Amino acid sequence: MTRTQVVIVGAGPSGLLLSQLLDREGIATIVLERQAQRYVEARIRAGLLEQGTVDLLIEAGVGERLQRECLVHDGFEMAFEGRVHRIDLKGLAGKQVTIYGQTEIQKDLGDARLAAGSDLRYEASNVAIHDFGGARPRVTFIHQGRPQELECDFVAGCDGYHGVCRASVPADAVRTYERVYPFGWLGIIANVRPVAHELVYANHERGFALCSMRSSGRVRYYVQCPLEDKVEDWSDDRFWDELARRLPAEHATRIQTGPSVEKSIAPLRSFVAEPMRFGRLLLAGDAAHIVPPTGAKGLNLAVSDVFYLHEALRDFYRERAERPLEEYSGRCLRRIWKAERFSWWMTQQLHRFPGDAFAARMQETELQYLFESVAAQTSLAENYVGLPLEYSHDSRRTHAAA
Ligand SMILES: Cc1cc2nc3c(=O)[nH]c(=O)nc-3n(C[C@H](O)[C@H](O)[C@H](O)COP(=O)(O)OP(=O)(O)OC[C@H]3O[C@@H](n4cnc5c(N)ncnc54)[C@H](O)[C@@H]3O)c2cc1C
């Protein structure tokens, strides 16, 4: 049986970043991933990074291409009832946001891990975790056709919403909170010029629309759609027509159309599992929580969990300190619930919820108030750019010295 210090289940952004950060602390990891590397690196997902996420990626040694290729935005636009209002993130919250695709982060992390010679096992099937209530957890799996077993000090469950780690916890040890929204997002990627320099969110009577981007020549656009819709129902032409109807005229006339290179429908969900630590099993990222993408928080939350987790494990190995491990779940969850609230609020304000006239009037009033009140815009901006991380005493010293 092979022994290592930390077995990480999942090679998404959480798993690879944790492996990268622990490696820099001299802590040995083995990463087990169900999918092939090429599949993981091709998944189209997030693309908007908080400053804290960018800082941590740079600190982890994977920020070089990001800094070269990213777009930096000082604000974004919100359109409602014929009015377009710009939220000045930099002016109101003193921070910017960064556009850089999750696919690129995944590649940067994958390259860094392979260059460091790390033990990363793609296409590992039947992963099962055992004995995480004690001091010697084990992980069994099949890799390259052979059953294998690892013994470790800790298991990091970075295996996303459908992973095996959270599912292995006894039902009475975990409490879950969930809201499923009655619509989805139809998203496309196309290699065309964005309608605007910054993101444009639109709340239109036909439904929500978002014009985002991955670079100055690649757009990521979304429209709210019924949950029952299938991708095949949406030709490219139908998508472009619908997007144009939902955008304000000044943006609609600037739409550059082209063939979609990716098209998918994603359901929207809010989900939190508490706690995030079960003995020697620690969950991070989508394994513990999901947010609707309206507030662009999913990837950023995954990164902040990993920051807290690497600190807790670092302190354990440096000083045998148990307290950061005990505090891990609480530190993460304080930030997670605030991001859940913000993502729920953004979703609530920007989508159409058919059949609820009172809710529609509340939404209208909320958006009018937002456009008129600098205080309300400041609150939005503060949450959008990302709430600050809680630093442990030790890392605060490190940051102060830097
Ligand atoms: C369509 C879509 C759009 C999104 N848009 C945004 C956005 O605009 N902004 C934003 O901030 N966030 C967005 N997100 C969320 C963001 O992508 C996730 O929060 C992020 O990927 C979380 O990273 P993770 O590593 O925790 O989980 P994941 O990326 O889900 O990675 C988990 C990994 O674990 C692997 N795995 C699962 N089960 C097993 C198993 N049994 N054994 C081994 N490996 C396993 C999976 O294959 C996967 O590689 C979006 C997500 C989706 C799906």
Coordinates of N, CA and C in Angstrom, one line a residue, residues 59-216:
E59 N 0.5 34.0 -6.2 CA 1.3 33.6 -5.1 C 1.6 32.1 -5.2
A60 N 0.7 31.3 -5.9 CA 0.9 29.9 -6.0 C 1.8 29.6 -7.2
G61 N 2.2 30.6 -7.9 CA 3.2 30.4 -9.0 C 2.5 30.1 -10.3
V62 N 1.2 30.3 -10.5 CA 0.5 30.0 -11.7 C -0.2 31.2 -12.3
G63 N 0.4 32.4 -12.1 CA -0.2 33.6 -12.5 C 0.4 34.3 -13.7
E64 N 1.5 33.7 -14.2 CA 2.3 34.4 -15.3 C 1.4 34.7 -16.5
R65 N 0.8 33.6 -17.1 CA 0.0 33.8 -18.3 C -1.2 34.6 -18.0
L66 N -1.8 34.3 -16.8 CA -3.0 35.1 -16.4 C -2.7 36.6 -16.5
Q67 N -1.6 37.0 -15.9 CA -1.3 38.5 -15.9 C -1.1 39.0 -17.3
R68 N -0.6 38.1 -18.2 CA -0.3 38.6 -19.6 C -1.5 38.7 -20.4
E69 N -2.4 37.7 -20.2 CA -3.6 37.6 -21.2 C -4.9 38.1 -20.6
C70 N -5.0 38.4 -19.4 CA -6.3 38.7 -18.8 C -6.8 40.0 -19.2
L71 N -8.1 40.3 -19.0 CA -8.7 41.6 -19.2 C -9.1 42.1 -17.8
V72 N -8.9 43.3 -17.5 CA -9.3 43.9 -16.2 C -10.4 44.8 -16.4
H73 N -11.5 44.6 -15.6 CA -12.7 45.5 -15.7 C -12.9 46.3 -14.5
D74 N -13.2 47.6 -14.7 CA -13.5 48.5 -13.6 C -14.9 48.6 -13.1
G75 N -15.8 48.0 -13.9 CA -17.2 48.0 -13.6 C -18.0 47.1 -14.5
F76 N -19.3 47.2 -14.4 CA -20.2 46.4 -15.4 C -21.5 47.2 -15.5
E77 N -22.3 46.8 -16.5 CA -23.6 47.5 -16.8 C -24.8 46.6 -16.4
M78 N -25.8 47.3 -16.0 CA -27.1 46.6 -15.7 C -28.2 47.4 -16.5
A79 N -29.0 46.6 -17.2 CA -30.0 47.2 -18.1 C -31.4 46.7 -17.5
F80 N -32.3 47.7 -17.4 CA -33.7 47.4 -16.9 C -34.6 48.5 -17.4
E81 N -35.7 48.1 -17.9 CA -36.8 49.0 -18.4 C -36.2 50.2 -19.2
G82 N -35.4 49.9 -20.2 CA -34.9 50.9 -21.1 C -33.7 51.7 -20.5
R83 N -33.4 51.5 -19.2 CA -32.3 52.3 -18.6 C -31.0 51.4 -18.5
V84 N -29.9 51.9 -18.8 CA -28.6 51.2 -18.6 C -27.9 51.9 -17.5
H85 N -27.5 51.2 -16.5 CA -26.8 51.8 -15.4 C -25.5 51.1 -15.2
R86 N -24.4 51.9 -15.1 CA -23.1 51.3 -14.9 C -22.8 51.3 -13.4
I87 N -22.3 50.1 -12.9 CA -21.8 50.0 -11.6 C -20.3 50.1 -11.6
D88 N -19.9 51.2 -11.0 CA -18.4 51.6 -11.0 C -17.7 50.8 -9.9
L89 N -17.3 49.6 -10.1 CA -16.7 48.8 -9.1 C -15.5 49.5 -8.5
K90 N -14.6 50.0 -9.3 CA -13.4 50.6 -8.8 C -13.7 51.8 -8.0
G91 N -14.6 52.7 -8.5 CA -14.9 53.9 -7.8 C -15.6 53.6 -6.5
L92 N -16.5 52.6 -6.4 CA -17.3 52.3 -5.3 C -16.6 51.4 -4.3
A93 N -15.9 50.4 -4.8 CA -15.3 49.4 -3.9 C -13.8 49.4 -3.9
G94 N -13.2 50.2 -4.8 CA -11.8 50.3 -4.8 C -11.1 49.1 -5.4
K95 N -11.8 48.2 -6.1 CA -11.2 47.0 -6.7 C -11.8 46.8 -8.0
Q96 N -11.0 46.0 -8.8 CA -11.4 45.6 -10.2 C -11.7 44.1 -10.2
V97 N -12.3 43.6 -11.3 CA -12.4 42.2 -11.5 C -11.6 41.8 -12.7
T98 N -11.2 40.5 -12.8 CA -10.4 40.0 -13.9 C -11.1 39.0 -14.7
I99 N -11.0 39.1 -16.0 CA -11.6 38.1 -16.9 C -10.4 37.2 -17.4
Y100 N -10.6 35.9 -17.1 CA -9.6 34.9 -17.5 C -10.3 33.5 -17.3
G101 N -10.4 32.8 -18.4 CA -11.3 31.6 -18.3 C -10.8 30.5 -17.4
Q102 N -11.8 29.8 -16.8 CA -11.4 28.7 -15.9 C -10.7 27.6 -16.7
T103 N -11.0 27.5 -18.0 CA -10.3 26.5 -18.8 C -8.8 26.8 -18.8
E104 N -8.4 28.1 -18.8 CA -7.0 28.5 -18.9 C -6.4 28.3 -17.5
I105 N -7.1 28.6 -16.4 CA -6.6 28.3 -15.1 C -6.3 26.8 -14.9
Q106 N -7.3 26.0 -15.4 CA -7.1 24.6 -15.3 C -5.8 24.1 -16.1
K107 N -5.6 24.7 -17.2 CA -4.4 24.3 -18.0 C -3.1 24.8 -17.3
D108 N -3.2 26.0 -16.7 CA -2.0 26.6 -16.0 C -1.6 25.7 -14.8
L109 N -2.7 25.3 -14.1 CA -2.5 24.5 -12.9 C -2.0 23.1 -13.3
G110 N -2.6 22.5 -14.3 CA -2.2 21.2 -14.8 C -0.8 21.2 -15.2
D111 N -0.4 22.2 -16.0 CA 1.0 22.3 -16.4 C 2.0 22.4 -15.3
A112 N 1.6 23.3 -14.3 CA 2.5 23.5 -13.1 C 2.6 22.2 -12.3
R113 N 1.5 21.5 -12.2 CA 1.6 20.2 -11.4 C 2.5 19.2 -12.1
L114 N 2.3 19.1 -13.4 CA 3.1 18.1 -14.2 C 4.6 18.5 -14.2
A115 N 4.8 19.8 -14.3 CA 6.2 20.3 -14.3 C 6.9 20.0 -13.0
A116 N 6.1 20.0 -11.9 CA 6.7 19.7 -10.6 C 6.8 18.2 -10.3
G117 N 6.4 17.4 -11.3 CA 6.5 16.0 -11.2 C 5.5 15.4 -10.2
S118 N 4.4 16.1 -10.0 CA 3.4 15.7 -9.0 C 2.7 14.4 -9.4
D119 N 2.2 13.7 -8.4 CA 1.5 12.4 -8.6 C 0.0 12.7 -8.9
L120 N -0.3 12.7 -10.2 CA -1.7 13.1 -10.6 C -2.2 12.0 -11.4
R121 N -3.3 11.3 -10.9 CA -3.8 10.1 -11.6 C -5.1 10.4 -12.2
Y122 N -5.1 10.7 -13.5 CA -6.4 10.9 -14.3 C -7.0 9.5 -14.6
E123 N -8.3 9.6 -14.9 CA -9.1 8.4 -15.2 C -9.0 7.3 -14.1
A124 N -9.1 7.8 -12.9 CA -9.1 6.9 -11.7 C -10.6 6.6 -11.4
S125 N -11.0 5.3 -11.5 CA -12.4 5.0 -11.3 C -12.7 4.4 -9.9
N126 N -13.9 4.3 -9.6 CA -14.3 3.6 -8.3 C -13.6 4.1 -7.1
V127 N -13.4 5.4 -7.1 CA -12.7 6.0 -5.9 C -13.6 5.8 -4.7
A128 N -13.1 5.3 -3.6 CA -13.9 5.1 -2.4 C -13.0 5.5 -1.2
I129 N -13.6 6.3 -0.2 CA -12.8 6.7 0.9 C -13.2 6.0 2.2
H130 N -12.2 5.6 3.0 CA -12.5 4.8 4.2 C -11.8 5.3 5.4
D131 N -12.4 5.1 6.6 CA -11.8 5.3 7.9 C -11.4 6.8 8.1
F132 N -12.1 7.7 7.5 CA -11.7 9.1 7.7 C -12.1 9.6 9.1
G133 N -12.8 8.8 9.9 CA -13.1 9.2 11.3 C -11.9 9.0 12.2
G134 N -10.9 8.2 11.7 CA -9.7 7.9 12.5 C -8.5 8.7 12.0
A135 N -7.3 8.3 12.5 CA -6.0 9.0 12.1 C -5.4 8.5 10.8
R136 N -5.9 7.4 10.3 CA -5.3 6.7 9.1 C -6.3 6.4 8.0
P137 N -6.8 7.5 7.4 CA -7.8 7.2 6.3 C -7.1 6.4 5.1
R138 N -8.0 5.7 4.4 CA -7.5 5.0 3.2 C -8.4 5.4 2.0
V139 N -7.8 5.3 0.9 CA -8.6 5.6 -0.4 C -8.3 4.4 -1.3
T140 N -9.4 3.8 -1.8 CA -9.2 2.7 -2.8 C -9.8 3.2 -4.2
F141 N -9.2 2.7 -5.2 CA -9.6 3.1 -6.6 C -9.0 2.2 -7.6
I142 N -9.5 2.3 -8.8 CA -8.9 1.5 -9.9 C -8.2 2.5 -10.9
H143 N -7.0 2.2 -11.2 CA -6.2 3.0 -12.1 C -5.4 2.2 -13.1
Q144 N -5.5 2.5 -14.4 CA -4.9 1.7 -15.4 C -5.2 0.2 -15.3
G145 N -6.5 -0.1 -14.9 CA -7.0 -1.4 -14.9 C -6.6 -2.2 -13.6
R146 N -5.9 -1.5 -12.6 CA -5.5 -2.2 -11.4 C -6.1 -1.6 -10.2
P147 N -6.7 -2.5 -9.3 CA -7.2 -1.9 -8.0 C -6.0 -1.4 -7.2
Q148 N -6.1 -0.3 -6.6 CA -5.0 0.3 -5.8 C -5.5 0.9 -4.5
E149 N -4.6 1.0 -3.5 CA -5.0 1.6 -2.2 C -4.0 2.5 -1.7
L150 N -4.4 3.7 -1.1 CA -3.5 4.6 -0.6 C -3.8 4.8 0.9
E151 N -2.8 5.0 1.7 CA -3.0 5.4 3.1 C -2.5 6.8 3.3
C152 N -3.2 7.6 4.1 CA -2.9 9.0 4.1 C -3.2 9.6 5.5
D153 N -2.8 10.9 5.7 CA -3.2 11.6 7.0 C -4.6 12.2 6.8
F154 N -4.8 12.8 5.6 CA -6.1 13.5 5.3 C -6.6 13.2 3.9
V155 N -7.9 13.3 3.7 CA -8.5 13.3 2.4 C -9.1 14.6 2.2
A156 N -8.8 15.3 1.0 CA -9.4 16.5 0.6 C -10.4 16.2 -0.4
G157 N -11.7 16.5 -0.1 CA -12.8 16.2 -1.0 C -13.0 17.4 -2.0
C158 N -12.3 17.4 -3.1 CA -12.4 18.5 -4.1 C -13.1 18.0 -5.3
D159 N -14.1 17.1 -5.1 CA -14.6 16.4 -6.3 C -16.0 16.9 -6.7
G160 N -16.3 18.1 -6.5 CA -17.4 18.8 -7.1 C -18.8 18.3 -6.5
Y161 N -19.8 18.8 -7.0 CA -21.2 18.6 -6.5 C -21.6 17.1 -6.5
H162 N -21.2 16.4 -7.6 CA -21.6 15.0 -7.8 C -20.5 14.0 -7.3
G163 N -19.6 14.5 -6.6 CA -18.5 13.7 -6.2 C -18.8 12.6 -5.1
V164 N -17.8 11.8 -4.8 CA -18.0 10.7 -3.9 C -17.7 11.1 -2.4
C165 N -17.0 12.2 -2.2 CA -16.6 12.5 -0.8 C -17.7 12.9 0.1
R166 N -18.5 13.9 -0.3 CA -19.6 14.3 0.5 C -20.6 13.2 0.6
A167 N -20.8 12.4 -0.4 CA -21.7 11.3 -0.4 C -21.3 10.2 0.5
S168 N -20.0 10.1 0.9 CA -19.5 9.1 1.8 C -19.8 9.4 3.3
V169 N -20.2 10.6 3.6 CA -20.4 11.1 5.0 C -21.8 10.5 5.4
P170 N -21.9 10.0 6.7 CA -23.2 9.5 7.1 C -24.2 10.6 7.1
A171 N -25.4 10.3 6.6 CA -26.4 11.3 6.4 C -26.7 12.2 7.6
D172 N -26.6 11.6 8.8 CA -26.9 12.4 10.0 C -25.8 13.3 10.5
A173 N -24.6 13.2 9.8 CA -23.5 14.1 10.1 C -23.5 15.4 9.3
V174 N -24.3 15.5 8.3 CA -24.2 16.6 7.4 C -25.6 17.2 7.2
R175 N -25.7 18.5 7.2 CA -27.0 19.2 7.0 C -26.9 20.0 5.7
T176 N -27.9 19.8 4.8 CA -27.8 20.5 3.5 C -28.9 21.5 3.4
Y177 N -28.6 22.6 2.7 CA -29.6 23.7 2.4 C -29.6 23.8 0.9
E178 N -30.8 23.9 0.3 CA -30.8 23.9 -1.2 C -32.0 24.8 -1.7
R179 N -31.7 25.5 -2.8 CA -32.8 26.2 -3.6 C -32.5 25.9 -5.0
V180 N -33.6 25.3 -5.7 CA -33.4 25.1 -7.1 C -34.3 26.1 -7.8
Y181 N -33.8 26.8 -8.8 CA -34.5 27.9 -9.5 C -35.3 27.4 -10.6
P182 N -36.4 28.0 -11.0 CA -37.3 27.4 -12.0 C -37.0 27.8 -13.4
F183 N -35.7 27.9 -13.7 CA -35.2 28.2 -15.1 C -33.8 27.8 -15.2
G184 N -33.2 27.9 -16.4 CA -31.8 27.6 -16.6 C -31.2 28.7 -17.4
W185 N -29.9 28.5 -17.6 CA -29.1 29.5 -18.5 C -28.7 28.7 -19.7
L186 N -29.1 29.2 -20.9 CA -28.5 28.7 -22.1 C -27.3 29.6 -22.4
G187 N -26.2 29.0 -22.5 CA -24.9 29.7 -22.7 C -24.3 29.3 -24.0
I188 N -23.7 30.3 -24.7 CA -22.9 29.9 -25.9 C -21.5 30.6 -25.8
I189 N -20.6 30.0 -26.5 CA -19.3 30.6 -26.7 C -19.2 30.9 -28.2
A190 N -18.7 32.1 -28.6 CA -18.5 32.4 -30.0 C -17.3 33.2 -30.2
N191 N -16.6 33.0 -31.2 CA -15.3 33.8 -31.4 C -15.7 35.1 -32.2
V192 N -16.3 36.0 -31.5 CA -16.7 37.3 -32.1 C -16.3 38.4 -31.1
R193 N -16.4 39.7 -31.5 CA -16.1 40.8 -30.6 C -17.2 41.1 -29.6
P194 N -16.9 41.3 -28.3 CA -18.0 41.5 -27.3 C -18.8 42.8 -27.6
V195 N -20.1 42.8 -27.2 CA -20.9 44.0 -27.4 C -20.4 45.2 -26.7
A196 N -19.7 45.0 -25.6 CA -19.3 46.1 -24.8 C -17.9 45.7 -24.2
H197 N -17.2 46.7 -23.7 CA -15.9 46.5 -23.1 C -16.1 45.7 -21.7
E198 N -17.2 46.0 -21.0 CA -17.4 45.4 -19.8 C -18.7 44.4 -19.9
L199 N -19.0 43.7 -18.8 CA -20.1 42.8 -18.8 C -21.4 43.6 -18.8
V200 N -22.4 43.0 -19.5 CA -23.8 43.7 -19.5 C -24.8 42.6 -19.0
Y201 N -25.4 43.0 -17.9 CA -26.5 42.2 -17.3 C -27.8 42.8 -17.7
A202 N -28.8 42.1 -18.3 CA -30.1 42.7 -18.6 C -31.3 41.9 -18.0
N203 N -32.2 42.7 -17.4 CA -33.4 42.1 -16.9 C -34.5 42.6 -17.8
H204 N -35.0 41.7 -18.7 CA -36.0 42.1 -19.7 C -37.2 41.3 -19.5
E205 N -38.4 41.8 -20.0 CA -39.6 41.1 -19.8 C -39.6 39.7 -20.4
R206 N -38.7 39.5 -21.4 CA -38.6 38.1 -22.0 C -37.6 37.2 -21.2
G207 N -36.9 37.8 -20.2 CA -36.0 37.1 -19.3 C -34.7 37.7 -19.3
F208 N -33.8 37.1 -18.4 CA -32.5 37.6 -18.2 C -31.6 37.3 -19.4
A209 N -30.6 38.2 -19.5 CA -29.5 38.0 -20.5 C -28.2 38.5 -19.9
L210 N -27.1 37.9 -20.3 CA -25.8 38.3 -19.8 C -24.8 38.3 -21.0
C211 N -24.1 39.4 -21.2 CA -23.0 39.4 -22.2 C -21.7 39.4 -21.4
S212 N -21.1 38.3 -21.4 CA -19.8 38.2 -20.8 C -18.7 37.9 -21.8
M213 N -17.5 37.6 -21.5 CA -16.5 37.3 -22.5 C -15.4 36.5 -21.8
R214 N -14.6 35.9 -22.7 CA -13.4 35.2 -22.2 C -12.1 36.0 -22.7
S215 N -12.2 36.7 -23.7 CA -11.1 37.6 -24.2 C -11.7 38.6 -25.1
S216 N -10.9 39.5 -25.7 CA -11.4 40.5 -26.6 C -12.0 39.9 -27.9

